[in-house]
Structure formats: C-alpha cells, structure tokens
Amino acid sequence: EVDLEERLYELDLRSDSDVPDVPPPTDSTPEILKKALSGLSARWKNWWIRGILTLAMISGFFLIIYLGSFMLMLLVLSIQVKCYHEIITIGYRVYHSYDLPWFRSLSWYFLLCVNYFFYGETVADYFATFVQRREQLQFLIRYHRFISFALYLTGFCMFVLSLVKKHYRLQFYMFAWTHVTLLITVTQSHLVIQNLFEGMIWFLVPISSVICNDITAYIFGFFFGRTPLIKLSPKKTWEGFIGGFFSTVVFGFIFSYFLAQHQYFVCPVEYNSETNRFVTECEPSELFQMKKYSVPPLLQAVLGWETVNMYPFQMHSFALSTFASLIGPFGGFFASGFKRAFKIKDFADTIPGHGGIMDRFDCQYLMATFVHVYITSFIRGPNPSRLLKQLLILQPEQQLSVYKTLKSHLLEKGILQPSLRG
C-alpha cells in the first residue's frame, strides 16, 4: 500500500484534470416529498422540490424580519459559518487532508479570530455608549486591534509549527484556501451587517433583488430557455437572464415603494443602551420622502403623465436591481466554475433541490460589497449620532476642548449670536 505521505506528495504534482472526485452528496429530500412527487419526471420533480423549499425559505425569512434586526444579524452569522464550513469541507475532501496535523482546528481558529476582529469593530462603532458603562469592555475595545493581531499571530505560528516534510505544498494550499474562504465569507457578511445598520431597507432590497432574479431567471429559463448563456453553467440561458433582469428591476421599484413608507425599514438601526434593545425610530431622511419628478418628454407621450410622485430611494433601487440582475449572477458563474474545477455538483446537500447554503448565497456576497461601496460613495454623509457617541466616551477635559474649538468655529462663521459670546 502506498504510504500516505507519498500519495499526498504525488497529488501536488497532478494536473487540474486529475483532481480527485469528491464523494457525491446524498439525497436529503424528505420522504414525504419523494412519495408525493414519485410519478413526475426528474425535471418536474426538481421543479416542485425547488419551488416548495423556496417558499418555505422565504416564509422563514419574513418571520426573521418580523423578529427584528438582532435576529437578522444572527441569521447572517449563521449563514456565514455554514458557508465557511461547506467550502472548507470541499478542501478537506479534495485534497484528502483529514490527516494534516492541526489543520481542521486551525481553520476554525482563524474563523474565530477574523470574526472577533470584525465584530469588535462593529461594537466599537455602534455600541459606544454601552461600552462606556463597562470597564472590562473599554479595555477590550481600546486594545481591540492589538488583541486581534496577537490572536492571528498565534494561529500563524501554530501553522508554521505544524509544517511536516512532504506535506509542505499541500499544507500551504490549504492555508491559502482557508484565507480566501475567510475573505469570501467573513468579510462579505461583515459588510452585510454594516449595510443593515444603515437601515433595514439597504439590507432587504438588495437581498430580495438577488432572490427575485434567481427565481425569475430560473422560471423564464425553465419555460422559455433555448439559447445557452455561458459554458460554465449550461442550464443558464439568455432568455432566463433577460427575463430575470426586467422582472428584478420592476420588483425592486415596487418593493422599494412599499418599504420606504415605513420607519421600521428606513431608519438606521441603533442600539438603545437604556432599554438594551435595537431601535429603528427617526425622522426619515430626504431619500424616503415623497417628491414630484418631471417625466422626460419622450416618455410623456407613452405614459400620458407630465409629472410623477415617487420616493428618491426608488431611483437608487434601479442601480441595486440592475447590479443584482446583470452583475450579481457572475457570483453564481464564479461558483459554478469553482464546482466544475473540483468535479462537484453542489457545495453540499443542506437544502433539497438547491444544494448547500453557499449555492443559494454565492451571488449575495458580491451584492453585499456593491451595496456597501454604493452607500459610502453616493449616500452616506456625516453622521451626527455616531459623532456624538464618540464624543461621549472622551475624557472630560477632551470634551471641553472640543466644545471650545466648536464654539470658536461657530462664532467665526457667524452662526452663534453675539449675545452668546463670553
């Protein structure tokens, strides 16, 4: 029998076409569905399974929205951990790396370190008043980045100490695999939560647009698809791609109109240290106040309207929906290429008819980055509430210095009345 180390060494030298197969996932479809759909062809059976599970997931998503922002954050964290687990597991299986020293433990250790860093940054940004009341947390926040770096260095040193002769290349493969997986999952999920703090509408519209595009593109492709779109994903068609685009733009416009009417969805999510709860109460910004717009002359003849009333956010929904339907699918194409490279159909078999969690969220991660960049580039301005929280955690003498500087500036600008001098 070939020695394990020799086999791993030979694996390093193989070409891509010789990558070993991953064991196929088992069928996790509930028996009750199998019996109910037993008389259908495989094509229609998969249609019904996907449809039923999609409705179940959407219903569960609405329930979590009802439960509030904190439950949505827990959902994002849970999805992140599961996606990380699915990708890392593929690496273990493909490279037969179960016997690599410490590597399974180190993979999860690095996940813990990176989450500690990102969630610590979130606590420092959005929970300043809460932290101010607890001395232990003040220490952790003050030295947060140093602690995070020390934790990572510990894992890095443990990895170096775990290196074994003839495993070197494979161990570095898996080290890189782990870090790229962290970049894909943890960083993007952190951005999703950052978007959520800007207002639930910045969380719901992008995510719902991707879901809508996924569903409508599948429906249009299933019934009308004839022209292949891309070789990486043979089932994708131009008919589905175009149908999904128009459907998503219309959905995003209507869905945004509905959400923009409610404070619960448009107000930034803030933590109230007095009630120990997340609150979404505010005076809606101009983005969410109805305005009258002139209809372009070319469209006036078609629509018969000279003006139209709409929320400014609905204009931004066009950008979000367009990205979700035209660029977002490339996250799915990337995932398809990844799966083809390692000869697997799905990332896992968590959801019958859909595959793994990563199979359903491959486009969402790309969308999260776009939304965060879009907000910081075109939407977000100075945040007085966050600035005030930062001022409140300063020492009294620092607060007094800021007050004097601000007062002097306002006097020079003529904003303060002369009677207030002195």
Tab-separated table of C-alpha atoms in Angstrom:
chain	number	residue	atom	x	y	z
A	1	GLU	CA	0.000	0.000	0.000
A	2	VAL	CA	1.293	3.404	-0.966
A	3	ASP	CA	2.355	5.444	2.021
A	4	LEU	CA	0.030	8.370	2.833
A	5	GLU	CA	2.806	10.946	2.632
A	6	GLU	CA	3.908	9.662	-0.771
A	7	ARG	CA	0.311	9.817	-2.017
A	8	LEU	CA	-0.092	13.413	-0.837
A	9	TYR	CA	3.213	14.352	-2.453
A	10	GLU	CA	2.092	12.847	-5.773
A	11	LEU	CA	-1.189	14.756	-5.508
A	12	ASP	CA	0.753	18.034	-5.524
A	13	LEU	CA	2.147	17.182	-8.941
A	14	ARG	CA	-1.152	16.318	-10.628
A	15	SER	CA	-2.759	18.497	-13.255
A	16	ASP	CA	-6.191	20.057	-12.809
A	17	SER	CA	-7.772	17.283	-14.831
A	18	ASP	CA	-6.527	14.776	-12.283
A	19	VAL	CA	-8.108	16.403	-9.252
A	20	PRO	CA	-9.787	13.574	-7.329
A	21	ASP	CA	-13.544	13.397	-7.252
A	22	VAL	CA	-15.431	14.494	-4.175
A	23	PRO	CA	-17.940	11.906	-2.963
A	24	PRO	CA	-21.374	12.852	-4.365
A	25	PRO	CA	-23.807	14.361	-1.836
A	26	THR	CA	-26.658	12.246	-0.591
A	27	ASP	CA	-30.278	12.980	-1.456
A	28	SER	CA	-31.698	14.896	1.510
A	29	THR	CA	-35.220	15.292	0.077
A	30	PRO	CA	-37.843	14.454	2.744
A	31	GLU	CA	-39.538	11.100	2.170
A	32	ILE	CA	-42.978	12.700	2.121
A	33	LEU	CA	-41.959	14.815	-0.883
A	34	LYS	CA	-40.400	11.837	-2.633
A	35	LYS	CA	-43.643	9.863	-2.344
A	36	ALA	CA	-45.839	12.818	-3.368
A	37	LEU	CA	-43.757	13.520	-6.478
A	38	SER	CA	-42.829	9.945	-7.386
A	39	GLY	CA	-44.957	9.954	-10.561
A	40	LEU	CA	-43.269	13.009	-12.104
A	41	SER	CA	-40.277	13.168	-14.403
A	42	ALA	CA	-36.933	14.182	-12.903
A	43	ARG	CA	-37.229	17.650	-14.450
A	44	TRP	CA	-40.648	18.415	-12.966
A	45	LYS	CA	-39.812	16.692	-9.699
A	46	ASN	CA	-36.835	19.052	-9.246
A	47	TRP	CA	-39.093	21.991	-10.178
A	48	TRP	CA	-41.584	21.192	-7.440
A	49	ILE	CA	-38.941	20.444	-4.823
A	50	ARG	CA	-37.148	23.733	-5.531
A	51	GLY	CA	-40.436	25.631	-5.522
A	52	ILE	CA	-41.701	24.212	-2.232
A	53	LEU	CA	-38.390	24.719	-0.449
A	54	THR	CA	-38.070	28.247	-1.888
A	55	LEU	CA	-41.465	29.218	-0.478
A	56	ALA	CA	-40.503	27.692	2.874
A	57	MET	CA	-37.242	29.664	2.988
A	58	ILE	CA	-38.949	32.933	2.002
A	59	SER	CA	-41.575	32.395	4.717
A	60	GLY	CA	-38.844	31.790	7.292
A	61	PHE	CA	-37.036	34.919	6.094
A	62	PHE	CA	-40.184	37.035	6.597
A	63	LEU	CA	-40.526	35.626	10.108
A	64	ILE	CA	-36.959	36.631	10.974
A	65	ILE	CA	-37.573	40.131	9.583
A	66	TYR	CA	-40.567	40.398	11.889
A	67	LEU	CA	-38.418	39.354	14.859
A	68	GLY	CA	-36.119	42.323	14.272
A	69	SER	CA	-32.597	43.444	13.457
A	70	PHE	CA	-30.802	41.321	16.034
A	71	MET	CA	-32.278	38.108	14.627
A	72	LEU	CA	-31.229	39.183	11.132
A	73	MET	CA	-27.669	39.642	12.390
A	74	LEU	CA	-27.735	36.154	13.909
A	75	LEU	CA	-29.047	34.813	10.598
A	76	VAL	CA	-26.164	36.447	8.717
A	77	LEU	CA	-23.660	34.994	11.195
A	78	SER	CA	-25.200	31.516	10.910
A	79	ILE	CA	-25.101	31.628	7.102
A	80	GLN	CA	-21.503	32.818	7.209
A	81	VAL	CA	-20.411	29.906	9.417
A	82	LYS	CA	-22.276	27.353	7.292
A	83	CYS	CA	-20.846	28.700	4.019
A	84	TYR	CA	-17.357	28.619	5.517
A	85	HIS	CA	-17.914	25.035	6.652
A	86	GLU	CA	-19.069	23.953	3.175
A	87	ILE	CA	-16.082	25.461	1.352
A	88	ILE	CA	-13.520	24.219	3.873
A	89	THR	CA	-15.052	20.725	3.774
A	90	ILE	CA	-14.565	20.606	-0.012
A	91	GLY	CA	-10.893	21.383	0.547
A	92	TYR	CA	-10.585	18.585	3.063
A	93	ARG	CA	-12.237	16.092	0.734
A	94	VAL	CA	-10.496	17.108	-2.475
A	95	TYR	CA	-7.002	17.104	-1.017
A	96	HIS	CA	-7.603	14.198	1.382
A	97	SER	CA	-6.361	16.484	4.114
A	98	TYR	CA	-8.106	14.968	7.103
A	99	ASP	CA	-4.755	13.761	8.383
A	100	LEU	CA	-2.934	17.061	8.085
A	101	PRO	CA	-1.735	17.990	11.583
A	102	TRP	CA	-3.789	20.684	13.330
A	103	PHE	CA	-5.343	21.939	10.129
A	104	ARG	CA	-9.004	21.367	10.903
A	105	SER	CA	-8.545	23.074	14.268
A	106	LEU	CA	-6.558	25.951	12.743
A	107	SER	CA	-9.197	26.580	10.077
A	108	TRP	CA	-11.853	27.162	12.713
A	109	TYR	CA	-9.421	29.100	14.894
A	110	PHE	CA	-8.778	31.562	12.049
A	111	LEU	CA	-12.546	31.924	11.555
A	112	LEU	CA	-12.894	32.796	15.243
A	113	CYS	CA	-10.055	35.339	15.043
A	114	VAL	CA	-11.415	37.131	11.997
A	115	ASN	CA	-14.935	37.256	13.419
A	116	TYR	CA	-13.543	38.624	16.684
A	117	PHE	CA	-11.840	41.409	14.753
A	118	PHE	CA	-14.820	42.400	12.568
A	119	TYR	CA	-17.494	42.131	15.232
A	120	GLY	CA	-15.275	44.007	17.659
A	121	GLU	CA	-15.069	46.828	15.123
A	122	THR	CA	-18.862	46.813	14.902
A	123	VAL	CA	-19.205	47.006	18.697
A	124	ALA	CA	-16.801	49.939	18.816
A	125	ASP	CA	-18.725	51.802	16.100
A	126	TYR	CA	-22.322	51.198	17.105
A	127	PHE	CA	-22.300	50.344	20.836
A	128	ALA	CA	-20.089	53.141	22.170
A	129	THR	CA	-22.446	54.219	24.956
A	130	PHE	CA	-22.923	50.617	26.060
A	131	VAL	CA	-19.162	50.053	26.165
A	132	GLN	CA	-18.618	53.264	28.133
A	133	ARG	CA	-20.528	51.845	31.098
A	134	ARG	CA	-18.420	48.679	31.376
A	135	GLU	CA	-14.738	48.934	32.243
A	136	GLN	CA	-13.915	45.418	31.009
A	137	LEU	CA	-15.268	46.215	27.557
A	138	GLN	CA	-13.417	49.534	27.499
A	139	PHE	CA	-10.140	47.656	27.820
A	140	LEU	CA	-11.080	45.189	25.061
A	141	ILE	CA	-12.191	47.952	22.693
A	142	ARG	CA	-9.188	50.172	23.375
A	143	TYR	CA	-6.736	47.386	22.537
A	144	HIS	CA	-9.053	45.549	20.159
A	145	ARG	CA	-6.824	45.620	17.083
A	146	PHE	CA	-3.721	44.643	19.045
A	147	ILE	CA	-5.577	41.701	20.620
A	148	SER	CA	-6.921	40.668	17.208
A	149	PHE	CA	-3.453	40.792	15.686
A	150	ALA	CA	-1.998	38.801	18.594
A	151	LEU	CA	-4.677	36.129	18.138
A	152	TYR	CA	-3.926	35.885	14.432
A	153	LEU	CA	-0.166	35.695	15.055
A	154	THR	CA	-0.780	32.796	17.440
A	155	GLY	CA	-2.596	30.899	14.700
A	156	PHE	CA	0.094	31.791	12.181
A	157	CYS	CA	2.852	30.473	14.446
A	158	MET	CA	0.850	27.305	15.130
A	159	PHE	CA	0.569	26.745	11.381
A	160	VAL	CA	4.331	27.149	10.891
A	161	LEU	CA	4.998	24.709	13.730
A	162	SER	CA	2.613	22.197	12.156
A	163	LEU	CA	4.512	22.012	8.849
A	164	VAL	CA	5.637	18.489	8.077
A	165	LYS	CA	8.049	17.244	5.413
A	166	LYS	CA	6.324	16.149	2.167
A	167	HIS	CA	3.125	17.864	3.335
A	168	TYR	CA	4.531	21.351	2.727
A	169	ARG	CA	2.846	22.151	-0.563
A	170	LEU	CA	-0.474	20.660	0.451
A	171	GLN	CA	-0.430	22.492	3.778
A	172	PHE	CA	0.207	25.813	2.045
A	173	TYR	CA	-2.583	25.008	-0.423
A	174	MET	CA	-4.968	24.609	2.481
A	175	PHE	CA	-3.596	27.682	4.278
A	176	ALA	CA	-4.368	29.771	1.185
A	177	TRP	CA	-7.730	28.000	0.796
A	178	THR	CA	-8.653	28.972	4.346
A	179	HIS	CA	-7.726	32.621	3.905
A	180	VAL	CA	-9.545	33.005	0.592
A	181	THR	CA	-12.605	31.398	2.186
A	182	LEU	CA	-12.382	33.879	5.065
A	183	LEU	CA	-12.221	36.719	2.540
A	184	ILE	CA	-15.304	35.452	0.707
A	185	THR	CA	-17.468	34.664	3.720
A	186	VAL	CA	-16.482	36.688	6.795
A	187	THR	CA	-15.595	39.967	5.085
A	188	GLN	CA	-18.753	39.974	3.000
A	189	SER	CA	-21.024	39.044	5.903
A	190	HIS	CA	-19.486	41.915	7.869
A	191	LEU	CA	-20.456	44.263	5.034
A	192	VAL	CA	-23.993	42.861	5.061
A	193	ILE	CA	-24.312	43.812	8.734
A	194	GLN	CA	-22.827	47.254	8.061
A	195	ASN	CA	-25.494	47.751	5.385
A	196	LEU	CA	-28.164	46.651	7.851
A	197	PHE	CA	-27.130	49.348	10.332
A	198	GLU	CA	-27.743	51.964	7.618
A	199	GLY	CA	-31.400	50.930	7.600
A	200	MET	CA	-33.160	47.643	7.038
A	201	ILE	CA	-34.156	48.760	3.547
A	202	TRP	CA	-30.478	48.639	2.494
A	203	PHE	CA	-30.451	45.032	3.657
A	204	LEU	CA	-33.809	43.862	2.303
A	205	VAL	CA	-33.908	45.430	-1.171
A	206	PRO	CA	-30.510	44.079	-2.329
A	207	ILE	CA	-31.057	40.617	-0.874
A	208	SER	CA	-34.624	40.402	-2.190
A	209	SER	CA	-33.495	41.609	-5.626
A	210	VAL	CA	-30.956	38.791	-5.862
A	211	ILE	CA	-33.577	36.276	-4.720
A	212	CYS	CA	-36.098	37.655	-7.223
A	213	ASN	CA	-33.557	37.497	-10.042
A	214	ASP	CA	-32.620	33.937	-9.115
A	215	ILE	CA	-36.261	32.819	-9.094
A	216	THR	CA	-37.456	34.666	-12.208
A	217	ALA	CA	-34.366	33.767	-14.240
A	218	TYR	CA	-34.981	30.119	-13.340
A	219	ILE	CA	-38.664	30.369	-14.310
A	220	PHE	CA	-38.005	32.139	-17.637
A	221	GLY	CA	-35.180	29.719	-18.400
A	222	PHE	CA	-37.278	26.687	-17.454
A	223	PHE	CA	-40.208	27.589	-19.727
A	224	PHE	CA	-38.618	29.670	-22.500
A	225	GLY	CA	-34.898	28.923	-22.347
A	226	ARG	CA	-33.354	27.944	-25.672
A	227	THR	CA	-30.100	29.882	-26.031
A	228	PRO	CA	-27.180	28.918	-23.736
A	229	LEU	CA	-25.712	31.869	-21.850
A	230	ILE	CA	-22.346	30.681	-20.555
A	231	LYS	CA	-20.421	27.415	-20.762
A	232	LEU	CA	-19.621	27.419	-17.054
A	233	SER	CA	-23.328	26.935	-16.301
A	234	PRO	CA	-25.017	25.070	-19.176
A	235	LYS	CA	-28.537	25.419	-17.702
A	236	LYS	CA	-28.345	29.233	-17.757
A	237	THR	CA	-29.964	30.792	-20.856
A	238	TRP	CA	-30.204	34.232	-22.414
A	239	GLU	CA	-33.982	34.063	-22.097
A	240	GLY	CA	-33.702	33.481	-18.365
A	241	PHE	CA	-31.017	36.170	-17.974
A	242	ILE	CA	-33.035	38.852	-19.807
A	243	GLY	CA	-36.351	37.849	-18.214
A	244	GLY	CA	-34.737	37.917	-14.796
A	245	PHE	CA	-33.323	41.404	-15.434
A	246	PHE	CA	-36.634	43.064	-16.314
A	247	SER	CA	-38.514	41.224	-13.576
A	248	THR	CA	-35.957	42.240	-10.949
A	249	VAL	CA	-35.983	45.929	-11.941
A	250	VAL	CA	-39.795	46.050	-11.710
A	251	PHE	CA	-39.778	44.127	-8.419
A	252	GLY	CA	-37.107	46.392	-6.893
A	253	PHE	CA	-39.026	49.538	-7.844
A	254	ILE	CA	-42.320	48.287	-6.347
A	255	PHE	CA	-40.735	46.694	-3.264
A	256	SER	CA	-38.797	49.899	-2.530
A	257	TYR	CA	-42.021	51.925	-2.741
A	258	PHE	CA	-43.602	49.684	-0.122
A	259	LEU	CA	-40.640	49.689	2.285
A	260	ALA	CA	-39.979	53.439	2.000
A	261	GLN	CA	-43.330	54.161	3.647
A	262	HIS	CA	-42.366	52.594	6.993
A	263	GLN	CA	-39.944	53.900	9.622
A	264	TYR	CA	-39.153	50.345	10.664
A	265	PHE	CA	-37.408	49.750	7.343
A	266	VAL	CA	-35.861	53.145	6.518
A	267	CYS	CA	-34.437	54.320	9.863
A	268	PRO	CA	-30.851	53.403	10.766
A	269	VAL	CA	-30.606	50.576	13.255
A	270	GLU	CA	-29.272	51.900	16.557
A	271	TYR	CA	-28.686	50.359	19.940
A	272	ASN	CA	-30.512	51.979	22.850
A	273	SER	CA	-28.369	51.459	25.939
A	274	GLU	CA	-31.227	52.417	28.276
A	275	THR	CA	-33.610	49.730	27.041
A	276	ASN	CA	-30.870	47.328	25.850
A	277	ARG	CA	-32.675	46.975	22.544
A	278	PHE	CA	-32.156	47.840	18.899
A	279	VAL	CA	-34.429	50.691	17.795
A	280	THR	CA	-35.464	51.968	14.379
A	281	GLU	CA	-37.021	55.333	15.144
A	282	CYS	CA	-36.118	58.540	13.362
A	283	GLU	CA	-37.285	61.339	11.119
A	284	PRO	CA	-36.930	59.757	7.648
A	285	SER	CA	-34.266	61.378	5.506
A	286	GLU	CA	-34.980	63.020	2.139
A	287	LEU	CA	-34.409	59.676	0.454
A	288	PHE	CA	-37.647	58.440	1.960
A	289	GLN	CA	-39.866	61.483	1.499
A	290	MET	CA	-42.215	61.615	-1.473
A	291	LYS	CA	-41.167	64.047	-4.219
A	292	LYS	CA	-42.550	65.131	-7.576
A	293	TYR	CA	-40.444	64.426	-10.661
A	294	SER	CA	-40.882	65.612	-14.229
A	295	VAL	CA	-41.328	62.835	-16.756
A	296	PRO	CA	-38.886	63.033	-19.708
A	297	PRO	CA	-40.591	64.347	-22.899
A	298	LEU	CA	-40.054	61.063	-24.739
A	299	LEU	CA	-41.936	59.143	-22.057
A	300	GLN	CA	-44.713	61.693	-21.665
A	301	ALA	CA	-46.239	60.644	-24.990
A	302	VAL	CA	-46.187	56.993	-23.910
A	303	LEU	CA	-47.320	57.355	-20.291
A	304	GLY	CA	-49.510	60.419	-20.689
A	305	TRP	CA	-48.030	61.912	-17.490
A	306	GLU	CA	-46.054	65.118	-17.138
A	307	THR	CA	-45.029	64.501	-13.519
A	308	VAL	CA	-44.839	61.501	-11.211
A	309	ASN	CA	-44.654	61.187	-7.431
A	310	MET	CA	-42.097	58.761	-6.049
A	311	TYR	CA	-39.512	58.278	-3.320
A	312	PRO	CA	-35.915	59.233	-4.221
A	313	PHE	CA	-34.827	55.824	-2.924
A	314	GLN	CA	-36.735	54.237	-5.799
A	315	MET	CA	-34.207	55.807	-8.168
A	316	HIS	CA	-31.422	54.097	-6.234
A	317	SER	CA	-33.357	50.834	-6.407
A	318	PHE	CA	-32.753	50.856	-10.174
A	319	ALA	CA	-28.996	50.737	-9.538
A	320	LEU	CA	-29.363	47.978	-6.938
A	321	SER	CA	-31.707	45.899	-9.111
A	322	THR	CA	-29.540	46.343	-12.203
A	323	PHE	CA	-26.462	45.152	-10.370
A	324	ALA	CA	-28.365	42.240	-8.826
A	325	SER	CA	-29.574	41.037	-12.229
A	326	LEU	CA	-26.641	41.848	-14.529
A	327	ILE	CA	-23.522	41.559	-12.358
A	328	GLY	CA	-24.793	39.526	-9.397
A	329	PRO	CA	-25.174	36.328	-11.471
A	330	PHE	CA	-21.432	36.378	-12.127
A	331	GLY	CA	-21.013	35.402	-8.476
A	332	GLY	CA	-23.023	32.313	-9.371
A	333	PHE	CA	-20.946	31.737	-12.519
A	334	PHE	CA	-17.792	32.003	-10.400
A	335	ALA	CA	-19.206	29.394	-8.026
A	336	SER	CA	-20.107	27.170	-10.997
A	337	GLY	CA	-16.532	27.362	-12.247
A	338	PHE	CA	-15.269	26.527	-8.766
A	339	LYS	CA	-17.520	23.457	-8.552
A	340	ARG	CA	-16.544	22.301	-12.026
A	341	ALA	CA	-12.867	22.634	-11.122
A	342	PHE	CA	-13.387	20.145	-8.294
A	343	LYS	CA	-15.956	17.942	-10.035
A	344	ILE	CA	-18.847	18.593	-7.694
A	345	LYS	CA	-22.477	19.442	-8.450
A	346	ASP	CA	-23.275	21.396	-5.280
A	347	PHE	CA	-21.384	22.727	-2.284
A	348	ALA	CA	-23.443	20.479	-0.015
A	349	ASP	CA	-26.876	18.857	0.240
A	350	THR	CA	-28.275	21.038	3.037
A	351	ILE	CA	-31.357	22.205	1.091
A	352	PRO	CA	-33.119	19.613	-1.103
A	353	GLY	CA	-33.303	20.754	-4.717
A	354	HIS	CA	-30.987	23.694	-4.064
A	355	GLY	CA	-27.737	22.201	-2.793
A	356	GLY	CA	-25.803	23.852	0.009
A	357	ILE	CA	-26.223	27.203	1.696
A	358	MET	CA	-23.358	28.542	-0.425
A	359	ASP	CA	-25.234	27.544	-3.583
A	360	ARG	CA	-28.008	29.951	-2.579
A	361	PHE	CA	-25.797	32.803	-1.384
A	362	ASP	CA	-22.994	32.848	-3.962
A	363	CYS	CA	-24.484	36.000	-5.578
A	364	GLN	CA	-25.371	37.643	-2.264
A	365	TYR	CA	-21.755	38.103	-1.213
A	366	LEU	CA	-20.917	40.035	-4.379
A	367	MET	CA	-24.052	42.126	-3.890
A	368	ALA	CA	-23.094	42.974	-0.298
A	369	THR	CA	-19.827	44.567	-1.413
A	370	PHE	CA	-21.546	46.615	-4.102
A	371	VAL	CA	-24.192	47.943	-1.694
A	372	HIS	CA	-21.546	48.933	0.868
A	373	VAL	CA	-19.476	50.749	-1.781
A	374	TYR	CA	-22.638	52.372	-3.185
A	375	ILE	CA	-23.705	53.670	0.232
A	376	THR	CA	-20.277	55.066	1.102
A	377	SER	CA	-19.848	56.648	-2.357
A	378	PHE	CA	-23.281	58.118	-3.061
A	379	ILE	CA	-25.442	58.049	0.083
A	380	ARG	CA	-23.678	58.297	3.400
A	381	GLY	CA	-22.818	61.713	4.758
A	382	PRO	CA	-21.566	62.845	8.163
A	383	ASN	CA	-23.373	61.003	10.946
A	384	PRO	CA	-24.049	63.359	13.904
A	385	SER	CA	-25.381	60.499	16.044
A	386	ARG	CA	-22.203	58.442	15.672
A	387	LEU	CA	-20.017	61.514	16.214
A	388	LEU	CA	-21.896	62.311	19.430
A	389	LYS	CA	-21.343	58.772	20.694
A	390	GLN	CA	-17.616	59.167	20.073
A	391	LEU	CA	-17.581	62.476	21.956
A	392	LEU	CA	-19.366	60.987	24.951
A	393	ILE	CA	-16.613	58.429	25.557
A	394	LEU	CA	-13.871	61.087	25.663
A	395	GLN	CA	-12.355	62.303	28.918
A	396	PRO	CA	-13.986	65.482	30.397
A	397	GLU	CA	-11.005	67.673	29.521
A	398	GLN	CA	-11.089	66.369	25.926
A	399	GLN	CA	-14.815	67.071	25.677
A	400	LEU	CA	-14.238	70.618	26.964
A	401	SER	CA	-11.507	71.164	24.383
A	402	VAL	CA	-13.827	70.025	21.598
A	403	TYR	CA	-16.576	72.319	22.926
A	404	LYS	CA	-14.284	75.368	22.940
A	405	THR	CA	-13.000	74.626	19.441
A	406	LEU	CA	-16.521	74.137	18.086
A	407	LYS	CA	-17.787	77.310	19.799
A	408	SER	CA	-14.914	79.344	18.360
A	409	HIS	CA	-15.614	77.968	14.896
A	410	LEU	CA	-19.344	78.777	15.088
A	411	LEU	CA	-18.600	82.330	16.262
A	412	GLU	CA	-16.243	82.895	13.329
A	413	LYS	CA	-18.899	81.647	10.924
A	414	GLY	CA	-21.481	83.968	12.458
A	415	ILE	CA	-23.773	81.090	13.374
A	416	LEU	CA	-23.815	81.893	17.083
A	417	GLN	CA	-25.346	85.211	18.125
A	418	PRO	CA	-23.002	87.856	19.565
A	419	SER	CA	-25.012	87.748	22.787
A	420	LEU	CA	-23.661	84.246	23.379
A	421	ARG	CA	-20.055	85.419	23.426
A	422	GLY	CA	-18.177	85.149	26.663
